[in-house]
XYZ file of C-alpha atoms in Angstrom:
640
model
C 2.828 126.869 180.894
C 2.438 128.298 177.080
C -1.348 127.709 175.607
C -1.395 125.221 172.672
C -3.706 126.065 170.252
C -6.058 123.497 168.947
C -9.212 123.680 166.825
C -12.713 122.220 167.646
C -15.206 121.522 164.653
C -18.781 121.838 165.529
C -21.972 121.005 163.543
C -24.397 123.619 164.228
C -28.265 122.673 163.460
C -30.718 125.368 163.592
C -34.808 124.486 163.137
C -37.582 126.624 161.787
C -38.930 127.604 165.256
C -35.902 128.285 167.084
C -34.684 124.563 167.896
C -30.891 124.168 167.998
C -28.457 121.243 168.098
C -24.680 121.683 168.399
C -22.406 118.372 168.110
C -18.942 117.889 168.168
C -17.177 116.331 164.715
C -14.083 114.059 165.568
C -11.723 114.096 162.403
C -12.211 111.322 159.713
C -15.130 109.996 161.544
C -18.651 109.462 159.735
C -21.940 111.045 161.455
C -25.376 109.923 160.588
C -28.173 112.635 160.379
C -31.581 111.977 160.753
C -35.040 112.381 162.071
C -34.697 109.068 164.309
C -31.610 107.327 163.173
C -30.865 103.842 164.732
C -27.162 105.500 165.792
C -26.588 109.243 164.935
C -27.838 112.660 165.504
C -31.622 112.597 165.770
C -33.333 116.085 164.322
C -36.499 115.128 165.486
C -38.679 118.083 164.708
C -38.268 118.152 160.764
C -40.271 115.918 159.100
C -38.939 116.539 155.712
C -36.122 114.816 157.158
C -35.983 111.329 156.986
C -35.203 108.989 159.736
C -31.887 107.920 158.089
C -31.223 110.911 156.055
C -27.573 111.806 155.462
C -23.887 110.684 156.425
C -21.471 113.636 157.373
C -17.607 113.571 157.876
C -15.264 116.412 158.817
C -11.945 115.795 157.431
C -8.861 118.201 156.503
C -11.051 121.237 157.047
C -13.968 120.366 154.924
C -17.514 118.496 155.527
C -18.846 116.269 153.272
C -22.588 115.369 153.345
C -23.989 112.408 151.118
C -27.634 111.692 151.060
C -28.839 107.823 151.866
C -30.666 106.163 148.906
C -33.522 106.366 150.794
C -33.573 109.926 151.799
C -36.705 111.673 150.305
C -35.372 114.949 150.114
C -31.998 116.604 148.897
C -29.556 119.252 150.145
C -29.988 122.912 149.260
C -26.889 124.488 148.875
C -26.839 127.772 147.040
C -30.381 127.044 145.729
C -29.373 124.152 144.095
C -30.825 120.646 145.347
C -28.030 117.933 145.517
C -27.578 114.428 146.879
C -24.084 115.174 147.791
C -22.072 118.293 148.751
C -18.846 119.227 150.385
C -18.679 122.902 152.363
C -16.030 124.838 154.330
C -16.318 126.309 157.870
C -19.412 128.506 158.340
C -20.653 127.491 154.649
C -24.457 126.666 155.252
C -26.676 124.315 153.784
C -30.409 123.075 154.637
C -32.182 119.960 154.494
C -35.866 120.494 154.749
C -36.609 123.236 156.962
C -33.408 122.806 158.869
C -30.347 124.848 158.405
C -26.747 123.441 158.979
C -23.044 124.669 159.380
C -19.646 123.848 160.741
C -18.257 126.210 163.345
C -14.571 126.191 164.070
C -13.432 127.413 167.432
C -9.467 128.051 168.462
C -9.174 126.862 171.789
C -6.162 127.570 174.496
C -5.184 124.483 176.609
C -7.128 124.473 179.686
C -5.213 125.795 182.584
C -5.669 126.215 186.358
C -6.072 129.365 187.960
C -6.107 128.076 191.688
C -4.326 130.671 194.281
C -2.414 127.734 195.961
C -0.762 125.827 193.490
C -0.990 124.882 189.518
C -3.487 122.192 188.439
C -1.992 119.021 186.403
C -4.185 118.066 183.549
C -2.967 114.365 183.262
C -3.602 111.930 186.160
C -0.402 110.834 187.883
C -1.957 107.898 189.731
C -3.919 105.358 187.282
C -5.339 102.226 188.458
C -2.629 99.651 189.384
C -2.458 96.231 188.098
C -3.107 93.470 190.674
C 0.282 91.989 191.933
C 0.313 88.952 194.348
C 0.946 91.434 197.324
C -2.510 93.015 196.336
C -4.845 90.121 198.117
C -7.050 88.016 196.785
C -8.497 88.592 193.546
C -11.047 90.967 193.351
C -9.483 93.338 196.095
C -8.263 96.938 195.403
C -5.834 98.589 197.549
C -7.027 101.626 199.631
C -5.841 103.054 202.659
C -7.388 103.818 206.485
C -5.938 105.990 208.845
C -5.050 104.113 212.017
C -5.507 107.339 214.197
C -8.819 108.604 215.418
C -11.185 109.678 212.731
C -14.259 111.808 213.318
C -16.888 110.726 210.839
C -19.963 112.778 209.549
C -22.738 111.973 207.194
C -24.957 114.265 205.133
C -27.831 114.287 203.047
C -27.715 116.466 200.360
C -31.147 118.590 201.777
C -29.112 118.981 204.973
C -26.300 121.150 203.101
C -28.777 123.279 200.981
C -28.307 126.467 203.314
C -24.809 126.222 203.249
C -22.546 128.433 201.203
C -20.076 127.517 198.801
C -16.625 127.186 199.917
C -15.300 129.647 197.184
C -18.510 130.832 195.566
C -17.483 132.513 192.453
C -14.925 129.508 191.534
C -17.240 126.838 191.995
C -20.368 128.633 190.253
C -18.095 128.826 187.285
C -17.189 125.156 187.235
C -20.782 124.214 187.765
C -21.721 126.332 184.497
C -19.137 124.547 182.521
C -20.320 120.737 183.661
C -23.129 120.286 181.049
C -20.720 121.470 178.226
C -18.022 119.040 179.731
C -19.980 115.915 180.196
C -21.466 116.276 176.158
C -17.776 116.300 175.149
C -16.635 113.451 177.242
C -16.672 110.608 174.548
C -16.182 107.673 177.402
C -16.494 107.120 180.919
C -12.943 107.448 181.221
C -12.584 110.533 179.662
C -15.118 112.179 181.751
C -13.999 110.624 184.978
C -10.348 112.326 184.180
C -12.280 115.567 183.309
C -14.246 115.737 186.706
C -10.840 115.434 188.543
C -9.596 118.257 186.843
C -12.540 120.539 187.732
C -12.735 119.434 191.170
C -9.296 120.354 191.794
C -9.984 123.562 190.081
C -12.831 124.489 192.239
C -11.248 123.283 195.417
C -8.079 125.394 195.961
C -7.313 123.127 199.290
C -7.472 119.992 198.004
C -4.488 117.863 197.036
C -6.093 115.097 195.535
C -9.224 113.831 194.009
C -10.678 110.642 192.538
C -13.583 109.636 190.330
C -14.413 105.764 191.167
C -16.789 103.501 189.538
C -17.953 100.458 191.194
C -19.933 97.734 189.298
C -23.718 97.879 190.170
C -23.814 94.380 191.533
C -21.105 95.144 194.088
C -22.976 98.118 195.308
C -25.734 96.482 196.189
C -24.047 93.632 197.614
C -22.346 96.365 199.670
C -25.964 97.624 200.402
C -27.301 94.436 201.197
C -24.103 93.112 203.806
C -23.291 95.576 206.506
C -19.989 94.534 207.193
C -17.575 97.736 207.950
C -14.570 95.362 207.766
C -15.511 93.832 204.376
C -13.129 94.493 201.617
C -14.028 96.502 199.105
C -14.230 94.945 195.696
C -12.132 96.629 193.060
C -13.728 99.198 190.929
C -14.309 98.805 187.486
C -12.763 102.655 186.870
C -11.032 104.692 188.735
C -9.279 108.010 187.700
C -6.728 110.075 190.512
C -5.292 113.335 190.173
C -3.165 115.293 192.557
C -1.102 118.585 192.721
C 2.106 118.928 191.227
C 3.581 119.208 194.765
C 1.862 115.825 195.935
C 4.520 113.594 197.087
C 3.503 109.697 197.537
C 0.885 107.566 196.405
C -2.766 108.613 197.004
C -5.175 105.620 197.941
C -8.740 106.802 199.032
C -10.184 105.472 202.340
C -11.957 102.287 202.233
C -14.337 102.793 205.028
C -15.092 106.122 203.805
C -15.936 104.753 200.337
C -17.973 101.804 201.303
C -20.489 103.664 203.810
C -20.872 106.432 201.017
C -21.803 103.850 198.610
C -23.802 101.568 201.089
C -25.964 104.689 202.847
C -26.214 106.620 199.364
C -24.911 109.947 201.383
C -22.003 112.041 201.334
C -19.492 111.181 204.110
C -16.924 113.125 206.118
C -13.858 112.019 207.813
C -10.990 113.969 209.673
C -8.187 112.495 211.194
C -6.947 113.887 214.443
C -7.358 114.075 218.152
C -10.391 116.753 218.770
C -9.662 119.823 220.861
C -11.127 120.529 223.931
C -13.308 123.298 222.158
C -14.680 120.161 220.050
C -15.131 122.013 216.773
C -11.433 121.582 215.777
C -9.308 118.531 214.688
C -5.672 118.537 213.853
C -4.325 116.553 210.929
C -2.658 113.303 211.634
C -0.797 113.337 208.160
C -0.383 115.064 204.994
C -3.956 114.213 204.103
C -5.819 114.849 207.237
C -9.375 114.884 205.853
C -11.755 113.496 202.874
C -14.865 113.570 202.027
C -17.019 111.372 199.303
C -20.130 112.491 197.376
C -21.695 109.340 195.585
C -23.725 109.824 192.525
C -27.343 108.050 193.661
C -28.872 108.466 190.291
C -29.796 104.933 188.685
C -27.698 105.855 185.761
C -24.641 106.439 187.891
C -24.896 103.874 190.665
C -21.571 102.926 191.780
C -19.881 106.607 191.037
C -18.471 108.402 193.702
C -16.447 111.905 193.897
C -13.534 111.586 196.568
C -11.697 114.750 197.549
C -8.737 114.970 200.190
C -6.773 117.636 201.549
C -4.017 118.005 204.220
C -3.618 119.418 207.652
C -0.995 119.658 210.118
C 0.305 119.442 214.129
C 1.688 122.479 214.437
C -1.253 124.474 215.519
C -1.782 126.598 212.885
C -3.435 124.370 210.087
C -6.836 123.345 211.847
C -9.545 122.263 209.654
C -13.001 122.156 211.054
C -16.199 120.471 209.687
C -17.684 123.931 208.846
C -14.377 124.735 206.677
C -15.456 121.596 204.651
C -19.154 121.528 204.632
C -19.345 124.450 201.525
C -16.823 122.364 199.343
C -18.687 119.278 200.432
C -22.048 121.069 199.160
C -20.378 122.120 195.879
C -19.399 118.345 195.290
C -22.849 117.152 196.104
C -24.180 119.649 193.482
C -21.624 117.842 190.811
C -22.728 114.671 191.712
C -26.568 115.607 191.656
C -25.597 117.317 188.234
C -23.695 114.608 186.658
C -26.819 111.870 187.665
C -28.977 114.295 186.035
C -27.631 114.838 182.658
C -26.422 110.989 182.555
C -29.985 109.956 183.277
C -31.348 112.295 180.314
C -28.626 110.996 178.115
C -29.434 107.304 178.895
C -33.223 107.913 178.398
C -32.090 109.758 174.978
C -29.987 106.555 174.147
C -33.051 104.145 175.120
C -35.126 106.230 172.775
C -32.620 106.328 170.026
C -32.788 102.549 170.504
C -36.783 102.690 170.326
C -36.578 104.904 167.447
C -35.597 101.976 165.384
C -38.804 100.212 165.917
C -41.060 103.041 167.059
C -42.301 106.551 165.592
C -41.794 109.436 167.791
C -45.497 109.520 168.848
C -45.615 105.582 169.920
C -42.217 106.491 171.907
C -43.778 109.501 173.448
C -46.874 107.123 174.731
C -44.190 104.616 175.949
C -41.881 106.766 177.630
C -44.373 109.244 179.569
C -44.470 109.244 183.330
C -46.790 106.828 184.690
C -48.143 105.578 181.137
C -45.658 103.011 179.875
C -46.641 99.847 182.705
C -50.180 99.612 181.618
C -49.658 100.367 178.098
C -47.316 97.144 178.003
C -49.718 94.703 179.510
C -51.086 92.904 176.138
C -54.704 93.801 175.212
C -57.315 93.352 172.606
C -57.227 96.169 170.175
C -58.178 96.756 166.544
C -55.167 96.332 165.009
C -54.041 97.042 161.205
C -50.897 94.806 160.120
C -48.569 95.392 157.220
C -46.307 93.141 155.937
C -43.388 94.025 153.774
C -40.957 91.657 151.642
C -38.456 92.402 149.412
C -38.333 91.048 146.231
C -35.247 90.481 143.975
C -33.097 89.465 146.822
C -32.016 85.597 145.438
C -30.988 87.851 142.231
C -28.913 90.199 144.287
C -27.518 87.507 146.386
C -26.311 85.630 143.145
C -25.045 88.879 141.834
C -22.725 89.778 145.147
C -21.772 86.479 146.222
C -18.292 87.222 146.716
C -19.344 90.515 148.060
C -21.204 89.988 150.972
C -20.360 93.412 152.934
C -22.067 95.013 149.956
C -24.765 92.754 149.807
C -25.643 93.704 153.362
C -25.559 97.074 152.766
C -28.118 96.562 150.081
C -30.361 94.762 152.163
C -29.974 96.903 154.985
C -31.342 100.087 152.632
C -34.298 97.819 151.801
C -35.105 97.294 155.263
C -34.598 100.807 155.970
C -36.868 101.978 152.987
C -39.770 99.792 154.291
C -39.172 100.835 158.318
C -39.057 104.572 157.288
C -42.047 104.291 155.685
C -43.986 102.495 158.474
C -42.460 104.825 161.072
C -43.198 108.056 159.088
C -46.984 107.293 159.530
C -46.525 106.342 163.526
C -46.551 102.698 162.668
C -44.400 100.039 164.919
C -42.100 97.639 164.103
C -43.040 93.901 165.406
C -40.251 92.248 163.555
C -38.008 91.525 160.937
C -37.776 88.149 159.140
C -34.677 87.977 156.993
C -35.749 90.402 154.113
C -39.181 91.249 155.244
C -40.659 93.497 158.027
C -43.707 93.516 160.117
C -45.452 96.754 160.781
C -48.646 97.402 162.685
C -50.838 100.321 164.081
C -53.873 100.601 166.837
C -51.175 100.189 169.851
C -50.444 101.927 172.331
C -53.040 104.337 170.757
C -56.222 103.486 169.194
C -56.427 104.223 165.605
C -58.508 107.523 164.720
C -58.597 106.911 160.974
C -58.592 102.888 161.074
C -56.134 101.041 158.402
C -55.803 104.573 156.368
C -52.175 105.408 158.035
C -50.807 101.584 156.903
C -52.156 102.397 153.581
C -49.963 105.845 153.246
C -47.132 104.157 154.685
C -47.710 101.437 151.834
C -48.093 103.910 149.092
C -44.904 105.805 150.520
C -42.904 102.756 150.399
C -43.871 101.447 147.119
C -42.883 104.857 145.692
C -39.059 104.327 147.061
C -38.807 101.263 145.284
C -39.825 102.512 142.481
C -37.427 105.616 142.350
C -35.754 106.301 138.693
C -32.765 104.183 138.331
C -30.557 106.856 138.709
C -31.864 107.449 142.287
C -32.168 104.127 143.354
C -28.597 103.223 144.382
C -28.298 100.252 146.891
C -31.946 99.553 146.096
C -31.570 98.952 142.469
C -32.757 95.439 141.242
C -34.739 95.339 144.479
C -38.869 95.821 144.606
C -41.464 94.710 147.248
C -44.567 93.177 148.035
C -47.000 94.809 150.644
C -50.063 92.995 152.349
C -52.323 94.909 154.780
C -55.233 93.404 157.152
C -57.457 94.953 159.724
C -58.862 93.056 162.745
C -59.024 92.299 166.229
C -55.717 91.372 167.679
C -53.771 91.314 170.928
C -50.725 93.640 171.158
C -48.346 94.785 173.732
C -45.480 93.138 175.417
C -45.795 89.287 174.444
C -43.584 86.138 175.257
C -42.250 84.357 177.959
C -40.660 85.579 181.341
C -37.286 84.964 179.933
C -38.014 86.890 176.710
C -40.029 89.140 175.481
C -40.780 91.860 172.789
C -43.789 94.213 171.822
C -45.788 92.828 169.302
C -49.218 91.652 168.025
C -50.760 88.235 168.160
C -53.885 86.896 166.484
C -55.787 85.972 163.276
C -55.566 89.311 161.617
C -51.308 88.763 161.696
C -51.498 85.734 160.111
C -53.956 86.932 157.442
C -51.739 89.757 156.961
C -49.107 87.474 155.827
C -51.172 85.787 153.420
C -52.319 88.560 151.763
C -48.921 89.760 151.297
C -48.028 86.550 149.370
C -50.553 87.045 147.283
C -49.159 89.870 145.517
C -46.644 87.567 144.009
C -49.927 85.765 142.339
C -51.468 89.116 141.235
C -48.161 90.632 140.222
C -49.313 93.634 142.040
C -47.356 95.766 144.265
C -49.804 96.233 147.341
C -52.863 93.633 148.238
C -55.324 94.728 150.954
C -58.080 92.862 152.820
C -62.166 93.843 152.288
C -62.319 95.961 155.602
C -59.295 98.000 154.577
C -60.710 98.299 151.165
C -63.753 99.636 152.799
C -62.149 102.388 154.477
C -60.021 103.613 151.441
C -63.518 103.632 149.582
C -64.940 105.805 152.041
C -61.896 107.943 153.445
C -59.275 108.330 151.274
C -59.133 111.021 148.321
C -58.644 109.602 144.894
C -55.603 111.711 144.603
C -54.025 110.140 147.496
C -55.074 106.776 146.722
C -57.490 104.289 144.947
C -58.700 100.846 145.241
C -59.158 97.921 142.971
C -61.038 94.705 143.484
C -59.297 92.009 142.632
C -60.995 88.368 143.468
C -62.428 86.454 146.462
C -59.673 83.478 147.342
C -59.602 80.618 149.841
C -55.791 80.979 150.722
C -53.960 77.406 151.129
C -54.733 75.991 154.728
C -57.739 78.654 155.097
C -61.485 77.509 155.131
C -63.134 81.091 155.035
C -62.818 82.861 151.720
C -61.513 86.859 151.791
C -61.745 89.165 149.184
C -58.942 90.869 148.124
C -58.147 94.316 146.818
C -55.179 96.122 145.260
C -54.067 99.655 146.795
C -53.325 102.145 144.173
C -51.622 105.177 143.668
C -53.401 107.890 142.342
C -53.853 108.030 138.452
C -51.316 110.698 138.158
C -48.800 108.428 139.445
C -50.347 105.379 137.564
C -51.759 106.692 134.374
C -52.134 103.149 133.178
C -54.995 102.056 135.423
C -57.289 104.909 134.575
C -60.800 105.121 136.350
C -62.374 103.549 133.221
C -60.040 100.152 133.276
C -60.211 100.021 137.038
C -64.295 99.821 137.063
C -64.037 97.617 134.090
C -61.775 94.941 136.074
C -64.064 95.113 138.934
C -67.319 94.494 136.509
C -65.531 91.507 135.380
C -64.769 90.161 138.882
C -68.624 90.783 139.619
C -69.314 88.409 136.636
C -66.435 86.018 138.044
C -68.220 85.821 141.482
C -71.612 85.377 140.007
C -70.515 82.588 137.711
C -70.944 84.576 134.543
C -67.236 83.191 133.485
C -68.111 83.815 129.841
C -68.887 87.574 130.470
C -65.845 87.771 132.526
C -63.352 86.293 129.699
C -64.548 88.790 127.271
C -63.516 91.801 129.333
C -60.120 90.200 131.165
C -58.836 88.818 128.025
C -57.890 92.091 126.038
C -55.961 92.872 129.240
C -53.988 89.937 130.330
C -51.057 90.607 128.565
C -50.236 93.934 130.539
C -52.419 93.111 133.869
C -51.334 90.550 136.368
C -54.860 90.534 138.121
C -56.303 89.850 134.788
C -54.174 86.934 134.210
C -54.962 85.582 137.371
C -58.386 85.602 137.457
C -58.072 83.648 133.616
C -55.700 81.296 134.839
C -58.086 80.166 137.585
C -60.995 79.920 135.490
C -58.973 77.943 133.118
C -58.666 75.225 135.916
C -61.961 74.504 135.585
C -62.003 74.474 131.653
C -63.572 78.029 131.987
C -66.933 76.737 133.416
C -68.153 77.448 137.270
C -67.890 74.170 139.509
C -71.299 72.733 140.541
C -70.250 74.135 143.907
C -69.067 77.301 143.228
C -69.421 80.208 145.753
C -68.037 82.906 144.248
C -64.278 82.054 145.705
C -61.213 80.312 143.956
C -59.535 77.840 146.135
C -55.595 78.494 146.129
C -53.206 75.456 146.120
C -49.971 77.145 146.997
C -49.022 80.035 149.196
């Protein structure tokens, strides 16, 4: 067979401390890069890479890389910082402290170098469609020998000291398995490749099969011990035979059933036992078979089935010992597949969790022996952050005939909010339309109170206030953020039928109300009194500041709460100097103390440009600028 040349493109990724990743690229297919993308390639080690950072696409020998609107850092190419680039094979670029390049390898078509017969790479037997003669629905056609069968079963530990049947060949195949599994895009693809590798590694095998049964069917087989029961139809079976094999290969029903039921490797040798007791003659062209189930939970119902021939001419005897080495190899293949797929499943679960939890939280949730206790609801000090997108109604009106574009805009806004929350090790409790609820203090206690939530809020506001030319899908959007800190119950909350990880308690409602107040005060971030005290004590002015706004009773609440504004440092908000913040807080003191005339003198010159000043003046005007007789320092609000 002549070698067919083909090119395989891989994205090579190298971190600053020796971390490496490689990902095969599919022509024309977009791949998302990020620190923890919802779906894509996770580069977990680099904090300079946003959770959803860039899309890459390999097409016609070129790699295009495009930063997402909320990506905090640009791409470095030839010492230039760019938001979009196109590079060729081996041309490197950087994001943060991580370097990237594409390697294209020319690979020959795979061939088999077995000593007995050539390996056919395409399956010659596929899963047949049911026909009227196939029996009741759900059954599948298998074949059992009508002759005497010698049966043996083996746990993996029983064969650990047995030598491989063809050590050099089988070790080489084992070394290639991780790459084979990684390169397989689907279970069908993996099954077909495994068939080829098994034939390559076991030269005297004539036929192999990889079968995948539904988990529920396997559990039923394990529950009911009936050797004559029908084997349910597998959800997938891929078979491969040698070129010169004639006839139709059908695995033994009894062998498959016993292997799946017992969770052990089974061996059948067909024929009459000679007087010595150690050898068996073959009754047909396929006189022996063994089956190794993959027992890992991620592959429950998978079996590797291998079969070969024997003869009655007295010259082709096969003993149990002849097959043990090949069975041990097949067991190791099964174990390796199970282990790698288990890791892949955990990675997929982690990727799904990464949409709602930071890497630190995920580490606590997935650590051995720790998740069960963590999920039990418990009372904790919790900080909640409500973040709501503004401008959605206007954007909806503009894009009423372009719903897909509107959806992309909303996704970008939600992504900006969630990235800010997760970047500071918060968790996402819920999405409500165009709003998100994040929280801190679970599963581990808060080391710095609500400061992480405050840092997240300031980061989110920065994204929504990017220059117009950098806003992209966020153009026309702004956001309001409310933060509250207090006791709440956190963990797995819900019913036995439906549950989610979240928080429960008055502080959650308070955080929602505080976020609503950002509209009344016309500010970006409102925080409660406890959070404000933490910021004043522990946050440097170069990182964030606090401005006291008012004492209010939100609609439906009897207890007054003190509201403050979380401000960026003066360098990022020069219109609010330390002096103007101090003057406003002095006016708030006058309002609370009932000295409204003095408060009005301070606030009136600022009303045109300052939302909180306008709010106080409007509230006082509702009482003709005179404190009511029962004035306790707080305004009662009549709307949310």
